[in-house]
């Protein structure tokens, strides 16, 4: 029974760590939007070239050790099934407190955002996103260069047809079950799940080894 006395101490420690989390962030949502807008302007008609250009700019801004290069190699791309939506993604950065991915679908998809212990910043690169929150009766539309923010702990229904740069900041490991569960209840695409787990873990361990939490 004595361990019960530890519970408030553990809660307090977690609370303190949670408050300190932003200290570990390296990415700045405003800077990401600015770089995205510049790449959109340079490559308005070719999203492949836009993604190469934007990833280059991100590597220049944040360093090659924090931002992985862009590629159209199918080995680097994963499907993501989550909250009834589907898209594909390439990981540019994954650590315990942040991830940065290129995400989207040329076909269009729609679903639940999930409720996360992280803030989510979604900058549209091509196409359109529409979303609304409970209580709103009309959707908000986001076009290339627009950034929408899903605050930690909030939820939306969204529809995306196109591509976006997505930054999440918070407790990234806590978001993973939402990203993985549809594999077991729906797609049974285990090789895709394995690739996602492996590339995410490689990112997180690699970043930890260079001191990025
Ligand atoms: C976009 O650019 C890529 C790479 O340069 C090229 O392979 C592709 O054909 C281009 N697509 C269009 C629609 O122009």
Coordinates of N, CA and C and ligand atoms in Angstrom, one line a residue:
X1 N 0.8 -1.2 0.0 CA 0.0 0.0 0.0 C 0.9 1.3 0.0
X2 N 2.1 1.1 0.4 CA 2.9 2.3 0.6 C 3.2 3.0 -0.8
X3 N 3.2 2.1 -1.9 CA 3.4 2.7 -3.2 C 2.3 3.7 -3.6
X4 N 1.2 3.6 -3.0 CA 0.1 4.6 -3.3 C 0.6 6.0 -3.0
X5 N 1.4 6.2 -2.1 CA 2.0 7.5 -1.8 C 2.7 8.1 -2.9
X6 N 3.2 7.2 -3.8 CA 4.0 7.6 -5.0 C 3.2 8.2 -6.1
X7 N 1.9 7.8 -6.1 CA 1.0 8.2 -7.2 C 1.0 9.7 -7.4
X8 N 0.7 10.5 -6.3 CA 0.7 12.0 -6.5 C 2.1 12.5 -7.0
X9 N 3.2 11.8 -6.6 CA 4.5 12.3 -7.0 C 4.7 12.0 -8.5
X10 N 4.2 10.8 -8.9 CA 4.3 10.5 -10.4 C 3.5 11.4 -11.2
X11 N 2.3 11.7 -10.7 CA 1.4 12.6 -11.5 C 2.0 14.0 -11.6
X12 N 2.6 14.5 -10.5 CA 3.2 15.8 -10.4 C 4.4 15.8 -11.4
X13 N 5.2 14.7 -11.4 CA 6.4 14.7 -12.3 C 5.9 14.7 -13.8
X14 N 4.9 13.9 -14.1 CA 4.4 13.9 -15.5 C 3.8 15.3 -15.9
X15 N 3.1 15.9 -14.9 CA 2.6 17.2 -15.2 C 3.7 18.2 -15.5
X16 N 4.8 18.2 -14.7 CA 5.9 19.1 -14.9 C 6.6 18.8 -16.2
X17 N 6.7 17.5 -16.6 CA 7.3 17.2 -17.9 C 6.5 17.6 -19.0
X18 N 5.2 17.5 -18.8 CA 4.2 17.9 -19.9 C 4.3 19.4 -20.1
X19 N 4.5 20.2 -19.0 CA 4.6 21.6 -19.1 C 5.9 22.0 -19.8
X20 N 6.9 21.2 -19.6 CA 8.2 21.5 -20.2 C 8.4 21.0 -21.6
X21 N 7.4 20.3 -22.1 CA 7.5 19.7 -23.5 C 7.9 20.7 -24.6
X22 N 7.2 21.9 -24.6 CA 7.6 22.8 -25.7 C 9.0 23.2 -25.8
X23 N 9.8 23.0 -24.7 CA 11.2 23.3 -24.7 C 11.9 22.4 -25.7
X24 N 11.3 21.2 -26.0 CA 12.0 20.3 -26.9 C 11.6 20.4 -28.4
X25 N 10.7 21.3 -28.6 CA 10.3 21.5 -30.0 C 11.3 22.2 -30.8
X26 N 11.6 21.8 -32.1 CA 12.5 22.6 -32.9 C 11.7 23.2 -34.1
X27 N 10.6 22.7 -34.5 CA 9.9 23.2 -35.6 C 8.9 24.4 -35.2
X28 N 8.8 25.3 -36.1 CA 7.9 26.5 -35.8 C 6.8 26.5 -36.9
X29 N 5.5 26.3 -36.5 CA 4.5 26.3 -37.5 C 4.4 27.4 -38.4
X30 N 4.7 28.6 -37.9 CA 4.7 29.8 -38.8 C 5.8 29.7 -39.9
X31 N 7.0 29.3 -39.5 CA 8.1 29.1 -40.4 C 7.7 28.0 -41.5
X32 N 7.1 27.0 -41.0 CA 6.7 25.9 -42.0 C 5.7 26.5 -43.0
X33 N 4.8 27.3 -42.5 CA 3.8 27.9 -43.5 C 4.5 28.8 -44.5
X34 N 5.5 29.6 -44.0 CA 6.2 30.5 -44.8 C 7.0 29.7 -45.9
X35 N 7.7 28.7 -45.5 CA 8.5 27.9 -46.4 C 7.5 27.2 -47.4
X36 N 6.4 26.7 -46.9 CA 5.4 26.0 -47.8 C 4.9 27.0 -48.9
X37 N 4.6 28.2 -48.5 CA 4.1 29.2 -49.4 C 5.1 29.5 -50.5
X38 N 6.4 29.6 -50.1 CA 7.4 29.9 -51.1 C 7.5 28.8 -52.1
X39 N 7.5 27.5 -51.6 CA 7.6 26.4 -52.5 C 6.4 26.3 -53.4
X40 N 5.2 26.6 -52.9 CA 3.9 26.6 -53.7 C 4.1 27.6 -54.8
X41 N 4.7 28.8 -54.5 CA 4.8 29.8 -55.5 C 5.8 29.4 -56.6
X42 N 6.9 28.7 -56.2 CA 7.9 28.2 -57.2 C 7.3 27.0 -58.0
X43 N 6.5 26.2 -57.5 CA 6.0 25.0 -58.2 C 4.5 24.9 -58.1
X44 N 3.7 25.8 -58.6 CA 2.3 25.8 -58.5 C 1.6 24.6 -59.2
X45 N 2.3 24.0 -60.2 CA 1.6 23.1 -61.1 C 2.2 21.6 -61.0
X46 N 3.1 21.4 -60.1 CA 3.7 20.1 -60.0 C 4.0 19.8 -58.5
X47 N 3.2 18.9 -57.9 CA 3.3 18.7 -56.5 C 4.6 17.9 -56.2
X48 N 5.0 17.1 -57.1 CA 6.3 16.3 -56.9 C 7.4 17.3 -56.7
X49 N 7.5 18.2 -57.7 CA 8.6 19.2 -57.6 C 8.5 20.1 -56.4
X50 N 7.2 20.4 -56.1 CA 7.0 21.2 -54.9 C 7.5 20.5 -53.6
X51 N 7.3 19.2 -53.5 CA 7.7 18.4 -52.3 C 9.2 18.3 -52.3
X52 N 9.9 18.1 -53.4 CA 11.4 18.1 -53.4 C 11.9 19.5 -53.0
X53 N 11.3 20.5 -53.5 CA 11.7 21.9 -53.2 C 11.5 22.2 -51.7
X54 N 10.4 21.9 -51.2 CA 10.0 22.2 -49.8 C 10.9 21.4 -48.9
X55 N 11.2 20.1 -49.2 CA 12.0 19.3 -48.3 C 13.4 19.9 -48.3
X56 N 13.9 20.3 -49.4 CA 15.2 21.0 -49.5 C 15.3 22.2 -48.6
X57 N 14.2 23.0 -48.7 CA 14.1 24.3 -47.9 C 14.1 23.9 -46.4
X58 N 13.4 22.8 -46.0 CA 13.3 22.4 -44.6 C 14.6 21.9 -44.1
X59 N 15.3 21.2 -45.0 CA 16.7 20.7 -44.6 C 17.6 21.9 -44.4
X60 N 17.5 22.9 -45.2 CA 18.4 24.1 -45.0 C 18.0 24.8 -43.7
X61 N 16.7 24.9 -43.4 CA 16.3 25.6 -42.2 C 16.6 24.8 -40.9
X62 N 16.4 23.5 -40.9 CA 16.4 22.8 -39.7 C 17.6 21.8 -39.6
X63 N 18.3 21.6 -40.7 CA 19.4 20.7 -40.7 C 19.1 19.3 -41.2
X64 N 20.0 18.7 -42.0 CA 19.8 17.4 -42.5 C 19.6 16.3 -41.5
X65 N 20.2 16.6 -40.3 CA 20.1 15.6 -39.2 C 18.7 15.5 -38.6
X66 N 17.9 16.6 -38.9 CA 16.5 16.6 -38.3 C 15.4 16.4 -39.4
X67 N 15.8 16.6 -40.6 CA 14.8 16.5 -41.7 C 15.3 15.5 -42.8
X68 N 14.6 14.4 -42.9 CA 15.0 13.4 -43.9 C 14.7 13.9 -45.3
X69 N 15.5 13.4 -46.3 CA 15.2 13.9 -47.7 C 13.9 13.3 -48.3
X70 N 13.4 14.1 -49.3 CA 12.2 13.6 -50.0 C 12.6 12.5 -51.0
X71 N 11.6 11.7 -51.2 CA 11.9 10.6 -52.2 C 10.5 10.1 -52.7
X72 N 10.4 9.6 -53.9 CA 9.2 9.0 -54.4 C 9.4 7.5 -54.4
X73 N 10.5 7.0 -53.7 CA 10.7 5.6 -53.6 C 9.5 4.9 -52.8
X74 N 8.8 4.0 -53.3 CA 7.7 3.4 -52.6 C 8.1 2.8 -51.3
X75 N 9.3 2.5 -51.1 CA 9.8 2.0 -49.7 C 9.7 3.0 -48.7
X76 N 9.7 4.3 -49.1 CA 9.6 5.4 -48.1 C 8.2 5.9 -47.8
X77 N 7.3 5.4 -48.6 CA 5.9 5.9 -48.5 C 5.1 4.8 -47.8
X78 N 4.1 5.2 -47.0 CA 3.2 4.3 -46.3 C 1.8 4.8 -46.5
X79 N 0.9 3.8 -46.5 CA -0.5 4.2 -46.3 C -0.8 4.4 -44.9
X80 N -1.7 5.3 -44.6 CA -2.1 5.6 -43.2 C -3.7 5.5 -43.2
X81 N -4.2 4.5 -42.5 CA -5.6 4.3 -42.3 C -5.9 4.7 -40.8
X82 N -6.8 5.6 -40.6 CA -7.0 6.1 -39.3 C -8.4 6.8 -39.2
X83 N -9.2 6.6 -38.2 CA -10.4 7.3 -38.0 C -11.3 7.3 -39.3
X84 N -11.3 6.2 -40.0 CA -12.1 6.0 -41.2 C -11.5 6.8 -42.4
X85 N -10.4 7.5 -42.3 CA -9.8 8.2 -43.4 C -8.6 7.4 -43.9
X86 N -8.2 7.7 -45.1 CA -7.1 7.0 -45.7 C -6.2 8.0 -46.5
X87 N -4.9 7.9 -46.4 CA -4.0 8.7 -47.2 C -2.7 8.0 -47.2
X88 N -1.7 8.7 -47.8 CA -0.4 8.1 -47.7 C 0.6 9.2 -47.3
X89 N 1.7 8.8 -46.8 CA 2.6 9.7 -46.1 C 4.1 9.3 -46.3
X90 N 5.0 10.3 -46.2 CA 6.4 10.1 -46.1 C 6.8 10.8 -44.8
X91 N 7.6 10.2 -44.0 CA 8.1 10.8 -42.7 C 9.3 11.6 -43.0
X92 N 9.3 12.9 -42.6 CA 10.5 13.8 -42.7 C 11.2 13.9 -41.4
X93 N 10.4 13.8 -40.3 CA 11.0 13.8 -39.0 C 10.1 13.1 -38.0
X94 N 10.7 12.3 -37.1 CA 9.9 11.7 -36.0 C 10.7 11.6 -34.8
X95 N 10.2 12.2 -33.7 CA 10.9 12.2 -32.4 C 9.8 12.0 -31.4
X96 N 10.2 12.0 -30.1 CA 9.2 11.7 -29.1 C 8.2 12.9 -29.0
X97 N 8.6 14.1 -29.3 CA 7.7 15.3 -29.1 C 7.2 15.9 -30.4
X98 N 7.7 15.5 -31.5 CA 7.3 16.1 -32.8 C 7.3 15.0 -33.9
X99 N 6.4 15.2 -34.9 CA 6.6 14.6 -36.2 C 6.3 15.6 -37.3
X100 N 7.0 15.4 -38.4 CA 6.7 16.2 -39.6 C 6.6 15.2 -40.8
X101 N 5.5 15.3 -41.4 CA 5.3 14.4 -42.6 C 4.6 15.1 -43.7
X102 N 4.8 14.5 -44.9 CA 4.0 14.9 -46.1 C 2.9 13.9 -46.2
X103 N 1.7 14.4 -46.2 CA 0.5 13.5 -46.1 C -0.6 13.9 -47.1
X104 N -1.3 13.0 -47.6 CA -2.4 13.3 -48.5 C -2.9 12.2 -49.3
X105 N -3.8 12.5 -50.2 CA -4.4 11.6 -51.1 C -4.9 12.3 -52.4
X106 N -4.5 11.8 -53.6 CA -5.0 12.5 -54.8 C -6.5 12.1 -55.0
X107 N -7.0 11.1 -54.3 CA -8.4 10.7 -54.5 C -9.4 11.4 -53.7
X108 N -9.0 11.8 -52.5 CA -9.9 12.4 -51.5 C -10.3 11.4 -50.5
X109 N -10.4 11.8 -49.2 CA -10.8 10.9 -48.1 C -11.3 11.8 -47.0
X110 N -12.0 11.1 -46.1 CA -12.8 11.9 -45.1 C -12.8 11.1 -43.9
X111 N -12.8 11.7 -42.7 CA -12.9 11.0 -41.5 C -12.8 11.8 -40.2
X112 N -12.5 11.1 -39.1 CA -12.4 11.7 -37.8 C -10.9 12.1 -37.6
X113 N -10.7 13.3 -37.0 CA -9.3 13.7 -36.8 C -8.6 12.9 -35.7
X114 N -9.4 12.3 -34.8 CA -8.8 11.7 -33.6 C -8.6 12.8 -32.6
X115 N -8.5 12.4 -31.3 CA -8.3 13.3 -30.2 C -6.9 13.0 -29.7
X116 N -6.0 14.0 -29.7 CA -4.6 13.7 -29.4 C -4.0 14.6 -28.3
X117 N -3.0 14.0 -27.7 CA -2.2 14.8 -26.7 C -1.1 15.5 -27.4
X118 N -1.5 16.2 -28.5 CA -0.6 16.9 -29.3 C -1.4 18.0 -30.1
X119 N -0.7 19.0 -30.4 CA -1.2 20.0 -31.4 C -0.9 19.6 -32.8
X120 N -1.8 19.9 -33.7 CA -1.6 19.5 -35.1 C -1.7 20.7 -36.0
X121 N -0.7 20.9 -36.8 CA -0.7 22.0 -37.8 C -0.6 21.4 -39.2
X122 N -1.6 21.8 -40.0 CA -1.7 21.1 -41.3 C -1.7 22.3 -42.3
X123 N -0.6 22.3 -43.1 CA -0.4 23.3 -44.2 C -0.7 22.7 -45.5
X124 N -1.7 23.2 -46.2 CA -2.1 22.6 -47.5 C -1.1 23.0 -48.5
X125 N -0.7 22.0 -49.3 CA 0.3 22.3 -50.4 C -0.4 22.3 -51.7
X126 N -1.4 21.4 -51.9 CA -2.1 21.2 -53.1 C -3.5 20.7 -52.8
X127 N -4.5 21.2 -53.6 CA -5.9 20.6 -53.4 C -6.6 21.4 -52.3
X128 N -7.5 20.7 -51.6 CA -8.4 21.4 -50.7 C -8.6 20.5 -49.5
X129 N -8.7 21.1 -48.3 CA -9.2 20.5 -47.1 C -10.4 21.2 -46.6
X130 N -11.4 20.5 -46.2 CA -12.6 21.1 -45.5 C -12.7 20.4 -44.2
X131 N -13.1 21.2 -43.2 CA -13.3 20.6 -41.9 C -14.3 21.4 -41.1
X132 N -14.9 20.7 -40.1 CA -15.7 21.5 -39.1 C -15.6 20.8 -37.8
X133 N -15.9 21.5 -36.8 CA -15.9 21.0 -35.4 C -17.3 20.9 -34.9
X134 N -17.5 20.0 -33.8 CA -18.8 19.9 -33.3 C -19.4 21.3 -33.0
X135 N -20.7 21.5 -33.4 CA -21.3 22.8 -33.1 C -21.3 23.7 -34.3
X136 N -20.3 23.5 -35.2 CA -20.3 24.3 -36.4 C -21.2 23.6 -37.5
X137 N -21.9 24.4 -38.2 CA -22.8 23.8 -39.1 C -22.3 24.0 -40.6
X138 N -21.3 24.8 -40.7 CA -20.7 24.9 -42.0 C -19.2 24.6 -41.9
X139 N -18.7 24.1 -43.0 CA -17.2 23.7 -43.0 C -16.4 24.9 -43.3
X140 N -15.1 24.9 -42.8 CA -14.1 25.9 -43.2 C -13.3 25.2 -44.3
X141 N -12.9 26.0 -45.3 CA -12.1 25.5 -46.4 C -10.7 26.0 -46.3
X142 N -9.8 25.1 -46.6 CA -8.3 25.5 -46.6 C -7.7 25.2 -47.9
X143 N -7.0 26.2 -48.5 CA -6.5 26.1 -49.8 C -4.9 26.1 -49.7
X144 N -4.2 25.9 -50.8 CA -2.8 25.9 -50.8 C -2.2 27.1 -50.1
X145 N -1.3 26.9 -49.1 CA -0.7 28.0 -48.3 C -1.5 28.2 -47.0
X146 N -2.7 27.8 -46.9 CA -3.4 27.9 -45.6 C -3.0 26.9 -44.6
X147 N -3.0 27.3 -43.4 CA -2.6 26.3 -42.3 C -3.8 26.2 -41.3
X148 N -4.1 25.0 -41.0 CA -5.1 24.9 -40.0 C -4.6 24.2 -38.8
X149 N -5.0 24.6 -37.6 CA -4.5 24.1 -36.4 C -5.6 23.3 -35.7
X150 N -5.3 22.1 -35.3 CA -6.2 21.3 -34.5 C -5.6 21.3 -33.1
X151 N -6.1 22.1 -32.1 CA -5.5 22.2 -30.8 C -5.5 20.8 -30.1
X152 N -4.6 20.6 -29.3 CA -4.5 19.4 -28.5 C -5.8 19.1 -27.8
X153 N -6.3 17.9 -27.8 CA -7.5 17.5 -27.1 C -8.8 17.9 -27.8
X154 N -8.7 18.5 -29.1 CA -10.0 18.8 -29.8 C -10.1 17.8 -30.9
X155 N -11.3 17.9 -31.6 CA -11.6 16.9 -32.6 C -12.3 17.6 -33.8
X156 N -12.2 17.0 -35.0 CA -13.0 17.6 -36.1 C -13.3 16.4 -37.1
X157 N -14.2 16.7 -38.0 CA -14.4 15.8 -39.1 C -13.8 16.6 -40.3
X158 N -13.0 15.9 -41.1 CA -12.3 16.6 -42.1 C -12.3 15.8 -43.4
X159 N -12.1 16.5 -44.5 CA -12.1 15.9 -45.8 C -10.9 16.5 -46.5
X160 N -10.0 15.7 -47.1 CA -8.8 16.2 -47.8 C -8.7 15.6 -49.2
X161 N -8.6 16.4 -50.2 CA -8.2 15.9 -51.5 C -7.1 16.7 -52.0
X162 N -5.9 16.1 -51.8 CA -4.6 16.8 -52.1 C -3.6 16.5 -51.1
X163 N -2.6 17.4 -51.0 CA -1.4 17.1 -50.2 C -1.2 18.2 -49.2
X164 N -0.6 17.8 -48.0 CA -0.3 18.8 -47.0 C 1.0 18.4 -46.3
X165 N 1.6 19.5 -45.6 CA 2.7 19.3 -44.7 C 2.1 19.3 -43.3
X166 N 2.3 18.2 -42.6 CA 1.7 18.1 -41.3 C 2.7 18.1 -40.2
X167 N 2.6 19.0 -39.2 CA 3.4 19.0 -38.0 C 2.6 18.6 -36.8
X168 N 3.0 17.7 -36.0 CA 2.4 17.4 -34.7 C 3.4 17.7 -33.6
X169 N 2.9 18.3 -32.5 CA 3.8 18.7 -31.4 C 3.1 18.3 -30.1
X170 N 3.7 17.4 -29.4 CA 3.1 16.9 -28.1 C 3.7 15.5 -27.8
X171 N 2.8 14.7 -27.2 CA 3.3 13.3 -26.9 C 3.0 12.4 -28.1
X172 N 4.0 12.3 -29.0 CA 3.8 11.6 -30.3 C 3.5 10.1 -30.0
X173 N 4.2 9.4 -29.1 CA 3.9 8.0 -29.0 C 2.4 7.7 -28.6
X174 N 1.8 8.7 -27.9 CA 0.4 8.5 -27.6 C -0.5 8.6 -28.8
X175 N 0.0 9.1 -29.9 CA -0.9 9.2 -31.1 C -0.8 8.0 -31.9
X176 N 0.1 7.1 -31.7 CA 0.4 6.0 -32.6 C -0.8 5.0 -32.6
X177 N -1.4 4.6 -31.4 CA -2.5 3.6 -31.5 C -3.6 4.0 -32.5
X178 N -3.9 5.4 -32.5 CA -4.9 5.8 -33.5 C -4.5 5.6 -34.9
X179 N -3.2 5.7 -35.2 CA -2.7 5.5 -36.5 C -2.5 4.0 -36.9
X180 N -2.5 3.1 -35.9 CA -2.2 1.7 -36.2 C -3.5 0.8 -36.1
X181 N -4.5 1.3 -35.4 CA -5.6 0.4 -35.1 C -6.4 -0.2 -36.3
X182 N -6.5 0.7 -37.3 CA -7.3 0.3 -38.5 C -6.7 -0.9 -39.2
X183 N -5.4 -1.0 -39.0 CA -4.7 -2.2 -39.6 C -5.4 -3.5 -39.1
X184 N -5.7 -3.5 -37.8 CA -6.2 -4.7 -37.2 C -7.7 -4.9 -37.4
X185 N -8.4 -3.8 -37.5 CA -9.9 -3.9 -37.7 C -10.3 -3.8 -39.1
X186 N -9.4 -3.5 -40.0 CA -9.9 -3.2 -41.4 C -8.9 -3.7 -42.4
X187 N -7.7 -3.1 -42.6 CA -6.9 -3.4 -43.8 C -6.1 -4.7 -43.7
X188 N -5.7 -5.1 -42.5 CA -4.8 -6.2 -42.3 C -3.5 -6.1 -43.1
X189 N -3.1 -4.9 -43.4 CA -1.9 -4.7 -44.2 C -0.7 -4.6 -43.3
X190 N -0.3 -5.8 -42.8 CA 0.8 -5.9 -41.8 C 2.1 -5.4 -42.4
X191 N 2.5 -5.7 -43.6 CA 3.8 -5.1 -44.1 C 3.8 -3.6 -44.0
X192 N 2.7 -3.0 -44.3 CA 2.6 -1.5 -44.3 C 2.7 -1.0 -42.8
X193 N 2.1 -1.8 -41.9 CA 2.2 -1.4 -40.5 C 3.6 -1.6 -40.0
X194 N 4.3 -2.6 -40.4 CA 5.7 -2.9 -40.0 C 6.6 -1.8 -40.5
X195 N 6.4 -1.3 -41.8 CA 7.2 -0.2 -42.3 C 6.9 1.0 -41.5
X196 N 5.7 1.3 -41.2 CA 5.4 2.5 -40.4 C 6.0 2.5 -39.0
X197 N 5.9 1.3 -38.4 CA 6.5 1.2 -37.0 C 8.0 1.3 -37.1
X198 N 8.6 0.6 -38.1 CA 10.1 0.6 -38.2 C 10.6 2.0 -38.5
X199 N 10.0 2.7 -39.5 CA 10.5 4.1 -39.9 C 10.3 5.1 -38.8
X200 N 9.1 4.9 -38.0 CA 8.9 5.8 -36.9 C 9.9 5.6 -35.8
X201 N 10.1 4.3 -35.5 CA 11.1 4.0 -34.4 C 12.5 4.4 -34.8
X202 N 12.9 4.2 -36.0 CA 14.2 4.6 -36.5 C 14.4 6.1 -36.3
X203 N 13.3 6.9 -36.7 CA 13.4 8.3 -36.5 C 13.5 8.7 -35.1
X204 N 12.7 8.1 -34.2 CA 12.7 8.5 -32.8 C 14.0 8.1 -32.1
X205 N 14.5 6.9 -32.4 CA 15.8 6.5 -31.8 C 16.9 7.3 -32.3
X206 N 16.9 7.5 -33.7 CA 18.0 8.4 -34.3 C 18.0 9.8 -33.7
X207 N 16.8 10.4 -33.5 CA 16.8 11.7 -32.9 C 17.3 11.7 -31.5
X208 N 16.8 10.7 -30.7 CA 17.3 10.6 -29.3 C 18.8 10.5 -29.2
X209 N 19.4 9.8 -30.2 CA 20.9 9.6 -30.1 C 21.6 10.9 -30.4
X210 N 20.9 11.8 -31.1 CA 21.6 13.1 -31.3 C 21.0 14.2 -30.3
X211 N 20.3 13.7 -29.3 CA 19.9 14.6 -28.2 C 18.6 15.3 -28.5
X212 N 17.8 14.9 -29.4 CA 16.5 15.5 -29.7 C 15.4 14.6 -29.1
X213 N 14.7 15.1 -28.1 CA 13.7 14.3 -27.4 C 12.4 14.4 -28.2
Ligands
LIG1 C1 6.2 16.7 -62.2 O1 7.6 16.6 -62.0 C2 8.1 15.3 -62.0 C3 9.6 15.4 -61.6 O2 10.3 16.4 -62.3 C4 7.9 14.7 -63.4 O3 8.4 13.4 -63.4 C5 6.4 14.7 -63.7 O4 6.2 14.2 -65.0 C6 5.8 16.1 -63.5 N1 4.4 16.0 -63.6 C7 3.7 16.8 -64.3 C8 2.2 16.7 -64.2 O5 4.2 17.7 -65.0

